[in-house]
Amino acid sequence: MVKESDFAWAEEPVPVPPAGGFLVRNLMLAFDPAMRGWIEDRPSYLPPVGIGEVMRGSTVGQVVSSEHPGFAAGDLVQGMLGWQDWVAFGPGAPFVSKLPKGASPTLALGVLGTTGVTAYFGLLDVGRPKAGETVVVSGAAGATGSVAAQIARIEGCRVIGIAGGPAKCAWLTGECGLDAAIDYKREDVGRRLGELCPRGIDVFFDNVGGAILDAALARIALRARVVLCGGISRYNEERPSPGPSNYLNLVVQRARMEGFIVLDYAARFGEAVQRLAQWVAEGRIAWRADVQHGLENAPRTFLRLFRGENFGRQLLEIASPPL
Amino acid sequence: MVKESDFAWAEEPVPVPPAGGFLVRNLMLAFDPAMRGWIEDRPSYLPPVGIGEVMRGSTVGQVVSSEHPGFAAGDLVQGMLGWQDWVAFGPGAPFVSKLPKGASPTLALGVLGTTGVTAYFGLLDVGRPKAGETVVVSGAAGATGSVAAQIARIEGCRVIGIAGGPAKCAWLTGECGLDAAIDYKREDVGRRLGELCPRGIDVFFDNVGGAILDAALARIALRARVVLCGGISRYNEERPSPGPSNYLNLVVQRARMEGFIVLDYAARFGEAVQRLAQWVAEGRIAWRADVQHGLENAPRTFLRLFRGENFGRQLLEIASPPL
């Protein structure tokens, strides 16, 4: 299990951008379970963060000074600016973009950020739900799961969310408009899935893995699609725990289990952000942010994800705009 | 583990077909690992064989008498005629078909039978290999695996087979023309896959499951396809063993693991049989049959599959034509 002492606090002078560059002050930092994989010492879809390097992370920041023609002081920007206060950019094309019009930092890092876009492509492109189908989402109260579940609802599916605790379940069936929610901390997930999905699960959108994935695999419908978005139950294991023992049900049900990485959809992010922003504006996607405060609390805030303590997108406010 | 005493020998008078029907004498019976699932008392893609019923199985038989316009005495037919000597059909449309022209019973039950057709659709439709890709097949010396591996070779892929014992491996790299073979009984499958597939596995065609599937999942390439054809290592388990612990590599590699059942391709069997027959006629697909003798040895012959004793399609000669 990752722990606070895996991170160290370091102070350095505020960087000075080269001529033609600009300086950004980070305002808000977002946390994903996937970040756990970034600090494993093994190759993956992104290189590991090295010891002594700034921890990678999505942020929203504000430009405080600029000689760059594309950015002006006061602009809100987002990008992988890491767990730090200040970032200096040179005169070239920077890996940051301006916030979508009218988007708050919280919304930009949540529904319109990586987690929302992940939900969008994972559900629609990999899961391909059809109206009337039964969609089950694990980690359904999380930043990705809650958006995936609500997109499925918008697409006309019957949607069941799996989450931990009565408050999250009540939010799913209330504000989020899901057809049912299963509290994995109190209920037998397999038995409840059997009751709630008498014709089987057509799309299972998995953020959790472990016993929940196995329970779902046992109840997939013919030609089901299992979307592997993540496996938070496994990210902190020293040695890999057993995989889903019911995987051969993929044969019996002629079903597909498929993983994806949202970075592959980078060229289509605009499409996703536009549709998600529209749905949010129409009040069709409910969302929550869990905002903690102070960069010094970044490690502690990261750990909230693995304890299931966050309710909504896990964010950390580093500073308040405008500076 | 299924055992001989799970089966009983029963004698009855030779059945008499109704008016307009015909009588078939079974000549040759084929065995698949999948038959193990048919005697589990749980629903699957086919109903379980009930206690006291004739065991289900693919056979080639010969029509010995007929009043049916579609069949004449002497015709060779194939179908799911079961572990028995005689089958009587009525005047309607029977669930048997005549053998492809020029096909021996052995060929009709092998490369041109269920196993060959399973290999054809599983590899080409589910696996979708492209020329130049690396294809790995487990159970590669088996009736399905050997055909899948050779179709991949015909399609221009680099093909590695996993099989048990030096004789099977030598056959794969010799007559079958595979690029390499791994002897899972003597070699470290994971290490050898790493050496033989430096750029990863593009298509893994799995007949085995268990540790071999896990070793392959650890080494899949970007956008790999894992074709779940079967899992012979698991068919005789009383309680399900753990699944593949490396399944989350499907996320990292944006890969797909998919099951299929050949019955779904029934409408396209003709296409598969035609192409397979052509390849066999051209000498491009090597095949072997392991022919045992005597219906009374059916249970014992079935068990050979799970002990890895068969080398080639497992068949049992019940009687010799012509009668």
XYZ file of C-alpha atoms in Angstrom:
646
model
C 0.000 0.000 0.000
C 1.307 3.384 -0.964
C 1.954 5.558 2.110
C 2.549 9.212 2.913
C 6.224 8.556 3.615
C 6.714 7.467 -0.012
C 6.598 11.189 -0.825
C 8.947 13.973 0.262
C 8.391 17.723 0.474
C 11.003 19.836 -1.296
C 11.360 23.611 -1.535
C 13.104 25.416 -4.365
C 13.070 28.993 -5.711
C 10.132 29.834 -7.978
C 11.360 28.990 -11.497
C 11.998 31.788 -13.987
C 10.662 31.091 -17.496
C 13.061 31.567 -20.424
C 12.525 34.543 -22.742
C 9.252 34.180 -24.650
C 7.871 31.762 -22.058
C 5.339 31.981 -19.253
C 4.913 31.076 -15.611
C 1.975 29.100 -14.212
C 0.769 28.889 -10.635
C -1.034 25.597 -9.952
C -4.437 26.122 -8.401
C -6.037 22.686 -8.258
C -4.644 19.174 -8.424
C -6.648 16.047 -9.319
C -6.030 12.460 -8.176
C -6.674 9.203 -10.038
C -6.221 5.608 -8.879
C -4.157 5.100 -12.043
C -1.460 7.352 -10.525
C -0.587 4.433 -8.286
C 0.725 2.593 -11.329
C 2.920 5.538 -12.307
C 5.090 5.051 -9.228
C 5.706 1.350 -9.876
C 9.207 0.694 -11.157
C 8.122 -1.049 -14.332
C 7.255 -0.016 -17.865
C 3.613 0.744 -18.563
C 1.631 3.020 -20.840
C 3.532 5.970 -19.334
C 7.098 5.844 -18.030
C 7.384 5.540 -14.258
C 7.905 8.710 -12.234
C 11.524 8.511 -11.114
C 12.680 8.836 -7.525
C 13.358 12.519 -6.841
C 11.146 13.698 -9.708
C 8.034 15.790 -9.219
C 5.011 13.506 -8.937
C 2.928 13.540 -12.130
C -0.652 14.811 -11.878
C -3.382 16.721 -13.694
C -3.831 20.291 -12.572
C -5.544 23.521 -13.386
C -3.301 26.542 -13.038
C -3.265 30.226 -13.788
C -0.771 32.102 -15.926
C 0.848 34.757 -13.714
C 3.256 36.258 -16.237
C 3.766 35.671 -19.939
C 5.842 36.673 -22.933
C 4.250 33.846 -24.923
C 1.822 34.925 -27.663
C -0.620 32.111 -26.843
C -1.050 32.829 -23.150
C -1.783 35.937 -21.126
C -1.522 36.608 -17.410
C -4.768 35.494 -15.774
C -5.486 32.664 -18.261
C -6.642 29.424 -16.676
C -4.805 26.420 -18.145
C -4.801 22.702 -17.561
C -2.268 19.960 -18.097
C -0.036 17.412 -16.415
C 1.713 20.027 -14.308
C 2.382 17.793 -11.320
C 2.360 18.047 -7.559
C 3.981 21.476 -7.330
C 3.166 25.160 -6.968
C 4.898 26.726 -9.956
C 5.747 25.622 -13.478
C 7.809 27.622 -16.012
C 7.318 27.144 -19.761
C 9.548 28.153 -22.647
C 8.509 29.847 -25.879
C 7.537 26.653 -27.779
C 4.214 24.813 -27.877
C 3.530 23.870 -24.255
C 1.704 20.752 -23.043
C -1.090 22.804 -21.531
C -4.392 24.006 -22.901
C -6.784 26.725 -21.901
C -9.857 25.690 -19.955
C -13.063 25.068 -21.921
C -15.156 28.243 -21.949
C -17.097 28.733 -18.745
C -15.574 25.705 -17.042
C -14.523 26.083 -13.426
C -11.278 24.368 -12.358
C -13.390 21.789 -10.551
C -15.478 20.972 -13.616
C -12.441 21.063 -15.922
C -10.653 18.489 -13.784
C -13.815 16.418 -13.231
C -16.557 15.730 -15.741
C -14.703 17.650 -18.478
C -11.308 16.282 -17.445
C -9.539 12.968 -17.798
C -12.047 11.043 -15.708
C -15.091 12.260 -17.636
C -13.416 11.723 -20.990
C -12.299 8.249 -19.857
C -15.896 7.417 -18.999
C -17.082 8.744 -22.345
C -14.766 6.706 -24.585
C -14.692 3.637 -22.367
C -18.433 3.345 -22.229
C -19.355 4.431 -25.750
C -16.409 3.198 -27.825
C -15.400 0.070 -25.926
C -18.685 -0.882 -24.227
C -20.980 0.164 -27.089
C -24.218 -0.016 -25.087
C -27.530 -0.126 -26.905
C -30.745 1.391 -25.571
C -32.572 -1.112 -23.401
C -29.461 -3.009 -22.403
C -28.414 -3.554 -18.806
C -25.225 -1.723 -17.842
C -23.437 -2.306 -14.534
C -20.695 0.037 -13.317
C -18.321 -0.680 -10.421
C -16.755 2.192 -8.535
C -19.962 3.908 -9.643
C -19.753 6.844 -7.250
C -16.217 7.632 -8.400
C -15.310 10.353 -10.840
C -15.136 8.028 -13.829
C -17.789 5.515 -12.791
C -20.463 8.104 -12.060
C -20.052 9.711 -15.477
C -19.998 6.331 -17.262
C -23.170 5.291 -15.448
C -24.978 8.505 -16.322
C -23.935 8.391 -19.977
C -25.381 4.861 -20.079
C -28.601 6.239 -18.582
C -28.683 9.041 -21.174
C -28.215 6.376 -23.881
C -31.402 4.654 -22.683
C -29.880 1.752 -20.754
C -30.955 0.230 -17.465
C -28.079 1.149 -15.155
C -26.954 -0.400 -11.891
C -24.099 1.074 -9.910
C -21.905 -0.676 -7.353
C -20.488 1.602 -4.645
C -19.473 1.564 -0.990
C -21.882 2.847 1.643
C -25.463 4.115 1.782
C -24.625 7.769 1.062
C -22.972 6.964 -2.259
C -25.755 4.531 -3.194
C -28.439 7.082 -2.358
C -26.690 9.661 -4.527
C -26.543 7.185 -7.433
C -30.240 6.319 -7.370
C -31.203 9.909 -6.481
C -29.346 12.712 -8.220
C -27.676 10.450 -10.784
C -30.933 8.762 -11.749
C -29.595 5.189 -11.783
C -32.091 2.337 -11.710
C -30.447 0.648 -8.738
C -27.327 0.692 -6.623
C -25.552 -2.111 -4.773
C -23.637 -1.336 -1.588
C -20.691 -3.730 -1.795
C -19.846 -3.138 1.862
C -23.200 -4.423 3.094
C -24.671 -6.532 0.317
C -23.781 -9.765 -1.452
C -22.835 -8.293 -4.829
C -23.315 -11.532 -6.766
C -26.730 -12.261 -5.322
C -27.906 -8.675 -5.871
C -26.624 -8.661 -9.450
C -28.571 -11.853 -10.030
C -31.755 -10.247 -8.698
C -31.289 -6.942 -10.506
C -30.120 -8.395 -13.835
C -32.392 -11.366 -14.510
C -31.408 -11.359 -18.184
C -27.723 -10.870 -17.417
C -25.323 -7.947 -17.726
C -24.819 -6.586 -21.239
C -22.066 -4.104 -20.407
C -19.927 -4.226 -17.281
C -17.764 -1.134 -16.806
C -15.126 -2.132 -14.275
C -13.031 0.198 -12.165
C -12.441 -2.244 -9.330
C -11.450 -5.800 -10.297
C -11.192 -8.605 -7.758
C -14.311 -10.255 -6.384
C -16.619 -7.678 -7.963
C -15.333 -8.405 -11.458
C -15.701 -12.115 -10.819
C -19.275 -11.698 -9.601
C -20.115 -9.737 -12.734
C -18.408 -12.203 -15.092
C -20.548 -14.955 -13.617
C -23.647 -13.038 -14.735
C -22.793 -11.643 -18.160
C -25.361 -11.914 -20.926
C -24.815 -13.289 -24.395
C -22.320 -11.122 -26.310
C -21.590 -9.027 -23.243
C -18.820 -6.467 -23.186
C -16.621 -6.109 -20.122
C -14.875 -2.743 -20.236
C -11.670 -2.810 -18.212
C -11.192 0.768 -17.121
C -9.152 -0.019 -14.033
C -8.761 -2.271 -11.036
C -8.390 -0.177 -7.894
C -8.624 -3.281 -5.695
C -5.307 -4.460 -7.165
C -3.141 -1.358 -7.473
C -1.467 -1.675 -4.078
C -0.693 -5.392 -4.132
C 2.874 -6.511 -3.652
C 2.297 -9.630 -5.677
C -0.592 -10.019 -8.097
C -3.658 -11.625 -6.597
C -5.597 -14.225 -8.607
C -7.496 -13.029 -11.638
C -11.193 -13.534 -12.316
C -11.846 -17.238 -11.998
C -15.048 -16.925 -14.038
C -13.233 -15.685 -17.144
C -14.231 -18.783 -19.139
C -17.778 -17.475 -19.015
C -16.513 -15.190 -21.790
C -16.496 -18.334 -23.952
C -19.922 -19.611 -22.941
C -21.458 -16.162 -23.482
C -19.328 -15.268 -26.549
C -18.312 -12.157 -24.686
C -15.465 -9.700 -24.872
C -13.293 -8.186 -22.127
C -11.293 -5.240 -23.325
C -8.970 -2.662 -21.865
C -8.325 0.866 -23.051
C -6.226 3.906 -22.226
C -7.844 7.292 -22.665
C -4.635 8.836 -24.048
C -5.290 6.881 -27.267
C -8.373 9.027 -27.826
C -6.469 12.326 -27.527
C -7.434 13.367 -31.056
C -11.122 13.083 -30.106
C -11.028 14.759 -26.679
C -12.761 17.815 -28.131
C -15.786 15.767 -29.147
C -16.067 14.255 -25.661
C -15.627 17.555 -23.807
C -18.242 19.230 -26.003
C -20.886 16.554 -25.416
C -20.104 16.266 -21.713
C -20.287 20.063 -21.285
C -23.644 20.044 -23.054
C -25.016 17.330 -20.769
C -23.736 19.149 -17.672
C -25.294 22.408 -18.894
C -28.618 20.604 -19.391
C -28.422 19.196 -15.874
C -28.272 15.617 -17.191
C -25.018 14.689 -15.488
C -24.738 15.098 -11.738
C -21.247 15.328 -10.312
C -19.483 15.882 -7.036
C -16.030 17.018 -6.088
C -14.245 16.175 -2.873
C -11.931 19.134 -2.388
C -9.094 18.987 0.131
C -6.719 21.869 0.775
C -2.987 22.570 0.756
C -0.241 21.081 -1.395
C 1.407 19.655 1.724
C -1.623 17.349 2.008
C -1.200 15.840 -1.469
C 0.039 12.408 -0.298
C -2.711 12.139 2.324
C -5.320 13.169 -0.243
C -4.044 10.577 -2.724
C -4.509 7.844 -0.117
C -8.195 8.749 0.299
C -8.826 7.048 -3.081
C -7.628 3.666 -1.883
C -9.576 3.870 1.363
C -12.782 4.759 -0.491
C -12.936 7.974 1.570
C -13.526 10.314 -1.360
C -17.055 10.948 -2.493
C -16.746 12.405 -5.980
C -13.724 13.586 -7.905
C -10.756 13.809 -5.528
C -9.237 17.278 -5.799
C -6.802 19.352 -3.801
C -6.856 23.132 -3.825
C -3.291 24.465 -3.977
C -4.157 28.162 -4.279
C -7.208 30.290 -5.019
C -7.572 32.405 -8.150
C -7.063 35.136 -8.995
C -3.571 35.537 -7.649
C -11.609 -35.446 -12.918
C -14.005 -37.333 -15.131
C -13.467 -41.096 -14.837
C -14.439 -44.217 -16.728
C -16.962 -45.197 -14.064
C -18.951 -42.015 -14.828
C -20.149 -43.884 -17.923
C -22.195 -47.074 -18.190
C -22.506 -49.570 -21.023
C -26.065 -50.342 -22.093
C -27.388 -52.778 -24.707
C -30.700 -52.421 -26.508
C -32.184 -53.824 -29.712
C -31.101 -52.050 -32.899
C -33.717 -49.307 -33.408
C -36.170 -49.567 -36.292
C -36.700 -46.296 -38.185
C -40.291 -45.118 -38.744
C -41.746 -45.347 -42.274
C -39.900 -42.956 -44.595
C -36.872 -42.850 -42.333
C -33.392 -44.355 -42.380
C -30.956 -46.219 -40.179
C -27.358 -45.160 -39.580
C -24.490 -47.260 -38.279
C -21.877 -45.125 -36.504
C -18.373 -45.730 -37.831
C -16.178 -43.172 -36.130
C -16.580 -41.061 -33.001
C -14.640 -37.855 -32.227
C -13.735 -36.437 -28.815
C -13.357 -32.801 -27.742
C -12.301 -31.369 -24.403
C -15.503 -29.298 -24.541
C -17.496 -32.509 -24.021
C -16.374 -32.371 -20.413
C -18.573 -29.311 -19.937
C -21.588 -31.116 -21.413
C -21.715 -33.492 -18.447
C -21.681 -30.736 -15.838
C -25.076 -30.262 -14.225
C -25.358 -26.584 -15.090
C -26.695 -24.561 -17.988
C -24.218 -23.664 -20.707
C -24.256 -23.086 -24.469
C -25.774 -26.583 -24.868
C -28.051 -28.289 -22.345
C -26.276 -30.822 -20.102
C -26.438 -34.486 -21.112
C -28.830 -36.039 -18.606
C -28.029 -39.074 -16.470
C -29.099 -42.150 -18.413
C -29.008 -40.382 -21.759
C -26.684 -41.359 -24.588
C -23.491 -39.301 -24.365
C -23.397 -36.553 -26.993
C -20.618 -36.705 -29.585
C -19.741 -36.009 -33.205
C -19.630 -39.062 -35.425
C -19.389 -40.208 -38.987
C -21.803 -43.002 -39.834
C -23.057 -44.923 -42.797
C -26.651 -45.254 -43.914
C -27.497 -48.967 -43.902
C -31.129 -48.798 -44.996
C -33.296 -45.911 -46.107
C -36.785 -44.973 -47.267
C -35.781 -41.293 -47.028
C -35.436 -39.460 -50.367
C -32.342 -37.579 -49.194
C -30.284 -40.574 -48.108
C -29.378 -43.895 -49.719
C -27.850 -47.020 -48.231
C -24.078 -46.629 -48.280
C -24.057 -42.838 -47.857
C -21.563 -41.531 -45.341
C -23.109 -38.954 -43.011
C -21.923 -36.900 -40.071
C -23.657 -35.324 -37.111
C -24.044 -35.360 -33.367
C -25.042 -39.012 -33.275
C -23.547 -39.805 -29.910
C -21.672 -42.637 -28.252
C -23.703 -45.455 -29.761
C -23.733 -47.972 -32.601
C -27.043 -47.319 -34.322
C -29.297 -44.297 -34.835
C -32.737 -44.356 -36.445
C -34.144 -41.268 -38.197
C -37.703 -40.446 -39.200
C -38.884 -39.013 -42.516
C -38.296 -35.331 -41.663
C -35.150 -33.227 -42.067
C -32.517 -34.968 -39.977
C -29.654 -33.336 -38.087
C -27.049 -35.071 -40.216
C -25.300 -34.081 -43.398
C -23.444 -36.012 -46.058
C -19.668 -35.941 -45.922
C -17.858 -33.357 -48.055
C -16.896 -34.908 -51.395
C -13.779 -37.027 -51.133
C -13.460 -36.606 -47.381
C -12.581 -39.671 -45.337
C -14.326 -40.094 -41.968
C -11.041 -39.133 -40.311
C -10.679 -35.925 -42.289
C -14.386 -35.097 -41.966
C -14.154 -35.328 -38.173
C -10.777 -33.593 -38.037
C -9.618 -30.681 -40.139
C -13.001 -30.462 -41.925
C -14.958 -31.128 -38.722
C -15.810 -29.096 -35.644
C -12.228 -28.683 -34.519
C -10.967 -27.407 -37.877
C -13.929 -25.084 -38.288
C -13.451 -23.851 -34.710
C -9.831 -23.026 -35.503
C -10.867 -21.252 -38.692
C -13.432 -18.882 -37.186
C -11.646 -18.433 -33.882
C -8.400 -17.420 -35.492
C -9.688 -15.439 -38.459
C -12.887 -13.870 -37.117
C -12.017 -13.380 -33.459
C -8.222 -13.154 -33.601
C -8.008 -11.270 -36.903
C -4.272 -11.780 -37.433
C -2.421 -9.632 -39.927
C 0.565 -10.794 -41.960
C 3.769 -10.233 -40.063
C 2.144 -10.422 -36.647
C 3.245 -12.852 -33.964
C 0.650 -15.526 -33.173
C 0.987 -17.921 -30.230
C -1.236 -20.998 -29.903
C -1.573 -23.143 -26.774
C -2.594 -26.776 -27.117
C -0.904 -26.342 -30.475
C -0.558 -30.029 -31.264
C -4.255 -30.591 -30.617
C -6.894 -30.896 -33.300
C -8.004 -27.277 -33.021
C -4.683 -25.701 -32.072
C -2.716 -27.280 -34.890
C -5.162 -26.027 -37.504
C -5.305 -22.537 -35.950
C -1.506 -22.358 -35.933
C -1.227 -23.437 -39.555
C -3.911 -21.021 -40.748
C -1.926 -18.260 -39.027
C 1.178 -19.448 -40.877
C -0.755 -19.447 -44.182
C -1.866 -15.880 -43.396
C 1.774 -14.833 -43.189
C 2.195 -14.642 -39.428
C 5.116 -15.695 -37.260
C 3.693 -18.642 -35.333
C 4.789 -20.197 -32.052
C 3.069 -23.288 -30.683
C 2.962 -24.461 -27.075
C 2.605 -28.235 -26.645
C 3.637 -31.037 -24.323
C 6.645 -33.171 -25.155
C 9.402 -33.232 -27.769
C 7.483 -35.350 -30.309
C 4.621 -32.857 -30.532
C 7.018 -29.911 -30.663
C 9.064 -31.530 -33.416
C 5.902 -32.145 -35.428
C 4.895 -28.479 -35.045
C 8.206 -27.051 -36.250
C 8.588 -29.823 -38.852
C 5.509 -30.910 -40.764
C 3.367 -28.012 -39.579
C 5.970 -25.401 -40.476
C 5.694 -23.332 -37.305
C 8.479 -20.892 -36.509
C 9.017 -22.278 -33.016
C 7.500 -24.572 -30.430
C 7.638 -24.440 -26.629
C 7.481 -27.678 -24.648
C 5.511 -26.670 -21.570
C 6.509 -29.865 -19.776
C 10.221 -29.060 -19.940
C 10.549 -25.347 -20.540
C 9.670 -22.161 -18.678
C 6.822 -20.979 -20.905
C 7.019 -17.350 -19.797
C 10.756 -17.062 -20.291
C 10.597 -18.755 -23.711
C 7.711 -16.541 -24.826
C 9.792 -13.543 -23.829
C 12.717 -14.771 -25.922
C 10.627 -15.793 -28.918
C 8.325 -12.765 -28.934
C 10.575 -9.765 -28.311
C 7.896 -7.406 -29.635
C 5.107 -9.176 -27.734
C 2.269 -11.463 -28.752
C -0.250 -9.997 -31.185
C -2.706 -12.902 -31.158
C -2.864 -15.555 -28.442
C -5.156 -18.455 -29.306
C -5.824 -20.229 -26.021
C -7.040 -23.782 -25.582
C -5.515 -24.316 -22.161
C -5.979 -21.499 -19.623
C -4.233 -21.517 -16.251
C -0.564 -20.630 -15.969
C -0.068 -20.672 -19.742
C -2.738 -18.027 -20.298
C -1.210 -15.930 -17.531
C 2.271 -16.205 -19.040
C 0.905 -15.089 -22.395
C -1.114 -12.186 -20.939
C 2.072 -10.894 -19.340
C 3.611 -10.624 -22.816
C 0.840 -9.336 -25.068
C 1.631 -6.573 -27.529
C -0.239 -3.340 -27.999
C -3.804 -4.004 -29.211
C -3.355 -7.761 -28.819
C -6.227 -10.167 -29.202
C -6.600 -13.106 -26.833
C -8.917 -15.674 -28.407
C -10.532 -17.821 -25.736
C -11.219 -21.092 -27.490
C -11.168 -23.256 -24.393
C -9.427 -23.989 -21.123
C -8.645 -27.687 -20.875
C -6.595 -27.134 -17.712
C -9.807 -26.116 -15.920
C -12.496 -28.480 -17.175
C -12.079 -31.073 -14.456
C -11.889 -28.766 -11.449
C -14.336 -29.227 -8.628
C -14.120 -25.583 -7.697
C -12.885 -22.914 -10.065
C -9.187 -22.156 -9.721
C -7.962 -18.553 -9.861
C -8.215 -16.736 -13.153
C -5.383 -15.019 -14.999
C -3.779 -12.632 -12.542
C -2.231 -10.606 -15.382
C -5.607 -9.680 -16.864
C -5.043 -5.977 -16.162
C -2.358 -6.063 -18.817
C -5.362 -5.926 -21.160
C -5.715 -2.314 -20.004
C -2.052 -1.358 -20.324
C -1.898 -2.897 -23.815
C -5.411 -1.814 -24.895
C -6.063 -5.454 -25.655
C -9.111 -7.635 -26.046
C -9.863 -11.095 -24.672
C -12.855 -12.685 -26.343
C -14.652 -15.992 -26.277
C -16.617 -17.647 -29.039
C -18.664 -20.761 -29.723
C -18.348 -22.303 -33.149
C -22.073 -23.126 -33.308
C -22.709 -19.403 -33.836
C -20.943 -19.687 -37.190
C -23.150 -22.547 -38.426
C -24.396 -20.502 -41.388
C -20.793 -20.080 -42.579
C -19.511 -23.639 -42.033
C -19.554 -24.225 -45.787
C -17.070 -21.403 -46.370
C -14.707 -22.783 -43.727
C -14.915 -26.393 -44.939
C -14.269 -25.323 -48.511
C -11.153 -23.322 -47.674
C -9.838 -25.940 -45.246
C -10.365 -28.705 -47.832
C -8.476 -26.640 -50.383
C -5.543 -26.130 -48.012
C -5.472 -29.827 -47.156
C -5.574 -30.748 -50.865
C -2.659 -28.387 -51.477
C -0.694 -29.982 -48.667
C -0.624 -26.726 -46.701
C -2.239 -28.108 -43.556
C -0.660 -31.093 -41.856
C -2.877 -33.117 -39.566
C -2.813 -36.221 -37.456
C -5.461 -38.496 -36.071
C -5.107 -40.636 -32.977
C -7.487 -43.513 -33.694
C -8.518 -45.882 -30.911
C -10.842 -48.838 -31.443
C -14.099 -50.223 -30.051
C -17.118 -48.347 -28.683
C -16.562 -50.011 -25.305
C -13.357 -47.956 -25.058
C -15.133 -44.607 -25.483
C -14.736 -43.444 -21.844
C -11.082 -44.459 -21.764
C -10.465 -42.699 -25.062
C -12.172 -39.554 -23.799
C -9.801 -39.468 -20.802
C -6.766 -39.448 -23.100
C -7.546 -35.800 -23.874
C -7.120 -34.683 -20.286
C -3.922 -36.628 -19.812
C -2.409 -35.128 -22.960
C -2.005 -38.675 -24.319
C -3.549 -38.013 -27.706
C -1.354 -36.761 -30.507
C -3.720 -35.359 -33.115
C -7.475 -35.496 -33.351
C -8.783 -38.050 -30.846
C -11.000 -40.518 -32.685
C -12.501 -43.915 -31.956
C -13.374 -46.386 -34.679
C -16.694 -48.043 -33.897
C -17.027 -50.057 -37.110
C -15.344 -50.193 -40.524
C -17.143 -49.305 -43.762
C -18.647 -50.630 -45.852
C -20.945 -52.733 -43.744
